[in-house]
PDB file of C-alpha atoms and ligand atoms in Angstrom:
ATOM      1  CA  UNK R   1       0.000   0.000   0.000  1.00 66.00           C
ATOM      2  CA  UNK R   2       2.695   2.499   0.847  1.00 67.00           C
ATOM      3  CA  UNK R   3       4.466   1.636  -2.433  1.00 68.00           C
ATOM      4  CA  UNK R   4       1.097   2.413  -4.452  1.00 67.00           C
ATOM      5  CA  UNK R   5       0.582   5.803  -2.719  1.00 57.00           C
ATOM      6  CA  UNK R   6       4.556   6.379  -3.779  1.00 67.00           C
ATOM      7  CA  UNK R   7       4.110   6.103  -7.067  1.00 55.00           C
ATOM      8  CA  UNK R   8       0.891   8.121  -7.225  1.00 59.00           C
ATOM      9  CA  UNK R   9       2.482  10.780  -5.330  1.00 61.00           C
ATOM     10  CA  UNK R  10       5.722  10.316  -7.490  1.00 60.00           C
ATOM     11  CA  UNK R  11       3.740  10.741 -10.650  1.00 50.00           C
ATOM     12  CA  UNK R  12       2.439  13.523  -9.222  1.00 53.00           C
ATOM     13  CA  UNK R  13       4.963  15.236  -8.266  1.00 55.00           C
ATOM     14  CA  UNK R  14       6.634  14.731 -12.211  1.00 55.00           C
ATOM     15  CA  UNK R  15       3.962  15.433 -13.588  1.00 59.00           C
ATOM     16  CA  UNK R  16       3.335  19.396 -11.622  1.00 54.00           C
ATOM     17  CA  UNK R  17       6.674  19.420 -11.757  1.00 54.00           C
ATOM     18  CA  UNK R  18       6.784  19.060 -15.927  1.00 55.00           C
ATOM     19  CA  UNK R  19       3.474  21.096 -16.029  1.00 58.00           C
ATOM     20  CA  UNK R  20       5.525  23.980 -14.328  1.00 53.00           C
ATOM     21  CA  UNK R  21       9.053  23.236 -15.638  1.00 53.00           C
ATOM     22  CA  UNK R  22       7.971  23.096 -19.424  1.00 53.00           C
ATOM     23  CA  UNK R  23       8.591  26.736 -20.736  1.00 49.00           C
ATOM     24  CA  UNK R  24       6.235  28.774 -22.780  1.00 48.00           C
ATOM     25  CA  UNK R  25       8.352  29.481 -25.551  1.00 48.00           C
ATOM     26  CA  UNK R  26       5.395  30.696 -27.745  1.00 53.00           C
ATOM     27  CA  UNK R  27       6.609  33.984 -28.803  1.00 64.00           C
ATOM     28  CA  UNK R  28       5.016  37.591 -28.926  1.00 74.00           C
ATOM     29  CA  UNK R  29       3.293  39.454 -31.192  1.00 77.00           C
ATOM     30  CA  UNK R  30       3.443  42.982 -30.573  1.00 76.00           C
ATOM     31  CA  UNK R  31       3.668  43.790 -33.933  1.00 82.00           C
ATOM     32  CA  UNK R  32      -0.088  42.442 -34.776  1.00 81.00           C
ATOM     33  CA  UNK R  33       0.859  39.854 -37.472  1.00 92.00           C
ATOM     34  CA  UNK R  34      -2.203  37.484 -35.735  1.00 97.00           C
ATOM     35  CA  UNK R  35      -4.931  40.270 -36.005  1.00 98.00           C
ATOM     36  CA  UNK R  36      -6.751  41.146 -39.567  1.00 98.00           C
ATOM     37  CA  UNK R  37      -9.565  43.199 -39.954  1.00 97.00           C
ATOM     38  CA  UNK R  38     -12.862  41.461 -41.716  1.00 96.00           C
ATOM     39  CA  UNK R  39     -15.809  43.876 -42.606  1.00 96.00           C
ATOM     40  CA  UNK R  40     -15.405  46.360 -39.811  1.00 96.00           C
ATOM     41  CA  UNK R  41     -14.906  43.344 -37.393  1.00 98.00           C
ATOM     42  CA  UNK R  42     -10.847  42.839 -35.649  1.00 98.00           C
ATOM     43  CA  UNK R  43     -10.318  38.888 -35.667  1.00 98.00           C
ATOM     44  CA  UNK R  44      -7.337  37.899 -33.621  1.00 98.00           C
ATOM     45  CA  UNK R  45      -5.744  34.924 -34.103  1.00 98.00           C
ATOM     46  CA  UNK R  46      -4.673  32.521 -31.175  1.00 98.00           C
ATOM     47  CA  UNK R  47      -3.950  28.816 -31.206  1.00 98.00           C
ATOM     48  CA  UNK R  48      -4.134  27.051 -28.127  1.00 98.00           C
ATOM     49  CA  UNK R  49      -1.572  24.014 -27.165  1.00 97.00           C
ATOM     50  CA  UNK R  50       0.720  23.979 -24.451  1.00 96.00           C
ATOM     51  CA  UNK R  51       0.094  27.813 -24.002  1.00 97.00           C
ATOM     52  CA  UNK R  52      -1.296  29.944 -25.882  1.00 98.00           C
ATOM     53  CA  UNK R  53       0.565  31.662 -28.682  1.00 97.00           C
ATOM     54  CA  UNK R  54       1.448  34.439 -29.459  1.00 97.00           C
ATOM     55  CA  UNK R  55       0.853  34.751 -25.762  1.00 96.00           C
ATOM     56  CA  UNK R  56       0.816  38.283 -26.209  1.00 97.00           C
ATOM     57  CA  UNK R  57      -0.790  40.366 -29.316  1.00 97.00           C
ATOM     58  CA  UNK R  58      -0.781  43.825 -29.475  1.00 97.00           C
ATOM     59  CA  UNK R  59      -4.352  45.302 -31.161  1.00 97.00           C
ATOM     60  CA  UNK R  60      -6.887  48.326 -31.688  1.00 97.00           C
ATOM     61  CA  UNK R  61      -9.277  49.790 -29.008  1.00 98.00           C
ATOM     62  CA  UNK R  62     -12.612  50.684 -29.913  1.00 98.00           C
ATOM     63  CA  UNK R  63     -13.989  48.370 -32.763  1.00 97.00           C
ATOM     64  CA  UNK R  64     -16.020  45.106 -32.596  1.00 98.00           C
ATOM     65  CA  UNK R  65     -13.131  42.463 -31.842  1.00 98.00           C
ATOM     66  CA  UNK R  66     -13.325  38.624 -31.871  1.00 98.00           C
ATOM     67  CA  UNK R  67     -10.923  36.172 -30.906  1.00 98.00           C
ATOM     68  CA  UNK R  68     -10.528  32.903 -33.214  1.00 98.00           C
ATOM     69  CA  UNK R  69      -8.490  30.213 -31.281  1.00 98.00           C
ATOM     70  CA  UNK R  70      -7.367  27.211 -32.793  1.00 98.00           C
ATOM     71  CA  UNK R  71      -6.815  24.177 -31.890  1.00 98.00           C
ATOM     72  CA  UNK R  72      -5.030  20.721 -33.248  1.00 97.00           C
ATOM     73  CA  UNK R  73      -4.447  17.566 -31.054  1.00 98.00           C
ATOM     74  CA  UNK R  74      -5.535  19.820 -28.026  1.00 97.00           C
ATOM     75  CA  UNK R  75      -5.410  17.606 -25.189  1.00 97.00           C
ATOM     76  CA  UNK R  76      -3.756  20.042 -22.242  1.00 97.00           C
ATOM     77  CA  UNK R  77      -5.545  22.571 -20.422  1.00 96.00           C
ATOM     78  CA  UNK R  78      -4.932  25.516 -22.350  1.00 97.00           C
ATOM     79  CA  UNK R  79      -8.341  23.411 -24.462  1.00 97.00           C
ATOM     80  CA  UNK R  80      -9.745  25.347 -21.301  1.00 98.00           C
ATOM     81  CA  UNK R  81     -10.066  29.354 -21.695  1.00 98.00           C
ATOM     82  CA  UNK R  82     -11.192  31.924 -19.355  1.00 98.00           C
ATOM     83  CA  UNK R  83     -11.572  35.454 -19.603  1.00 98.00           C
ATOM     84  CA  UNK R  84     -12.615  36.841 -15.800  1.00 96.00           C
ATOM     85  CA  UNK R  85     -12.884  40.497 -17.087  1.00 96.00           C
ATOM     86  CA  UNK R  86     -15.645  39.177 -19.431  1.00 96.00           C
ATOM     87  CA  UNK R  87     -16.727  36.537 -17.545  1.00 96.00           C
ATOM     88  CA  UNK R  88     -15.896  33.764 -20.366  1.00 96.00           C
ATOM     89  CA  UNK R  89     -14.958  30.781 -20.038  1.00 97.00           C
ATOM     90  CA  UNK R  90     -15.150  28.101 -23.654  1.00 96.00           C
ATOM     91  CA  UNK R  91     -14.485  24.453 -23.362  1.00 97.00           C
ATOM     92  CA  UNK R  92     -12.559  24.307 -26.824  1.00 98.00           C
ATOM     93  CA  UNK R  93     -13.120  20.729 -29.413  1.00 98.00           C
ATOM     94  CA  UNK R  94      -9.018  19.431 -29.249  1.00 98.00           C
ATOM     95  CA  UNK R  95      -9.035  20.176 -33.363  1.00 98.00           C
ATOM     96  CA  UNK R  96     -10.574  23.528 -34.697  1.00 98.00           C
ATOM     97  CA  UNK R  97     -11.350  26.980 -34.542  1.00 98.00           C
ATOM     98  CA  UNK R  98     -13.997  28.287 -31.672  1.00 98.00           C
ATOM     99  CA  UNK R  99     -14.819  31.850 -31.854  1.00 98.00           C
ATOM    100  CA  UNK R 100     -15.338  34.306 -28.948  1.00 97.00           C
ATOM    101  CA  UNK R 101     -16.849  37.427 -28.927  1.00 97.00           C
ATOM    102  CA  UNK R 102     -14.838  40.176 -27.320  1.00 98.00           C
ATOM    103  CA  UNK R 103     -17.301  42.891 -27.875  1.00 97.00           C
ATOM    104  CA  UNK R 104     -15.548  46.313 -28.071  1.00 98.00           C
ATOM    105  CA  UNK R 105     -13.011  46.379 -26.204  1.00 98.00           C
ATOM    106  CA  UNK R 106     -11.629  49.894 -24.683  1.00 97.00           C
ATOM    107  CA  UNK R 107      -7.728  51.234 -24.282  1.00 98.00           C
ATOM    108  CA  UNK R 108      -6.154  48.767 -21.589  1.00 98.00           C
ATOM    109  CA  UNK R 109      -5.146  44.934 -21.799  1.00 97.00           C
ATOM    110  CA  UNK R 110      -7.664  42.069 -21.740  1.00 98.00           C
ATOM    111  CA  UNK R 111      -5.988  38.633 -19.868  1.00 98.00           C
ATOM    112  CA  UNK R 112      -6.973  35.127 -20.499  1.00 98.00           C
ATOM    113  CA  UNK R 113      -5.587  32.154 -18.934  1.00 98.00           C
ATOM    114  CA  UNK R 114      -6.438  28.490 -19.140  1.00 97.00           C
ATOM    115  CA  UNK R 115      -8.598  26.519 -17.049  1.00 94.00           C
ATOM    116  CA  UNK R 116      -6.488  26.114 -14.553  1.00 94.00           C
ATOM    117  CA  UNK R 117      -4.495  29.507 -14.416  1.00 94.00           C
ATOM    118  CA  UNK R 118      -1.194  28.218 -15.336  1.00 95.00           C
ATOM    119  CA  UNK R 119      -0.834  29.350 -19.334  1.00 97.00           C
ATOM    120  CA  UNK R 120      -1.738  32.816 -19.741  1.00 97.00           C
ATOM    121  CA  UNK R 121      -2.250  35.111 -22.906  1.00 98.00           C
ATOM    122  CA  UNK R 122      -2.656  39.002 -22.556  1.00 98.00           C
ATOM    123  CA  UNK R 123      -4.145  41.412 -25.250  1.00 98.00           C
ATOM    124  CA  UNK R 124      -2.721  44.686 -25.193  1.00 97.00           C
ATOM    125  CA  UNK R 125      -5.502  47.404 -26.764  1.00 98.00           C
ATOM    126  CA  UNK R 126      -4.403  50.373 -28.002  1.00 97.00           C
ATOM    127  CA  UNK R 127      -6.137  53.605 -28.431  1.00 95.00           C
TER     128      UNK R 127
HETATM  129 CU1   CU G 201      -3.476  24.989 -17.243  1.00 81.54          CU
END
């Protein structure tokens, strides 16, 4: 019995300790390469595995926005994304593209993390 609960707790252990170790590596993109503008409406682009990425995107205030996040063999928790500022949270499919409605956003930055906290993606608007 104690060897059973050492192995669950050694598992564990690896596998917070991976969850934590592992670094995001997805890169920035303050220079707005992931957002396009379709008919009035700002789409930003995010794919979600392992973090979120670019984990950072840089965008205009003040027009309709909506977020498009992808996903492809999605099985972490970043399938999980919450907004608290806009009270959203979207249970994403582990392959495609779910859409969420930011509204209009106004001048400031907009933070999303995944389900459990741990991956985190910020949207900077700009006036
Ligand atoms: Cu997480």
């Amino acid at each position: 019995m104690k060897y059973v609960i050492g192995i669950v707790v050694g598992i564990t252990t690896l596998f917070v300790a991976l969850m934590v170790l592992i670094p995001n590596q997805k890169g920035s993109a303050a220079d707005g390469s992931n957002v396009t503008v379709e008919n009035g409406v700002q789409i930003i682009d995010l794919t979600a595995k392992g973090g979120y990425s670019p984990n950072k995107t840089v965008a205009k205030a003040g027009m309709p926005t909506k977020l498009e996040v992808a996903t492809d063999g999605t099985f972490d928790c970043s399938s999980t994304i919450l907004i608290p500022s806009l009270s959203v949270t979207k249970q994403l499919p582990s392959s495609g593209t779910t859409e969420v409605d930011l509204g209009t956003p106004q001048v400031g930055s907009l933070n999303g993390t995944c389900g459990m906290g741990m991956y985190r993606f910020e949207i900077d608007f700009q006036g």
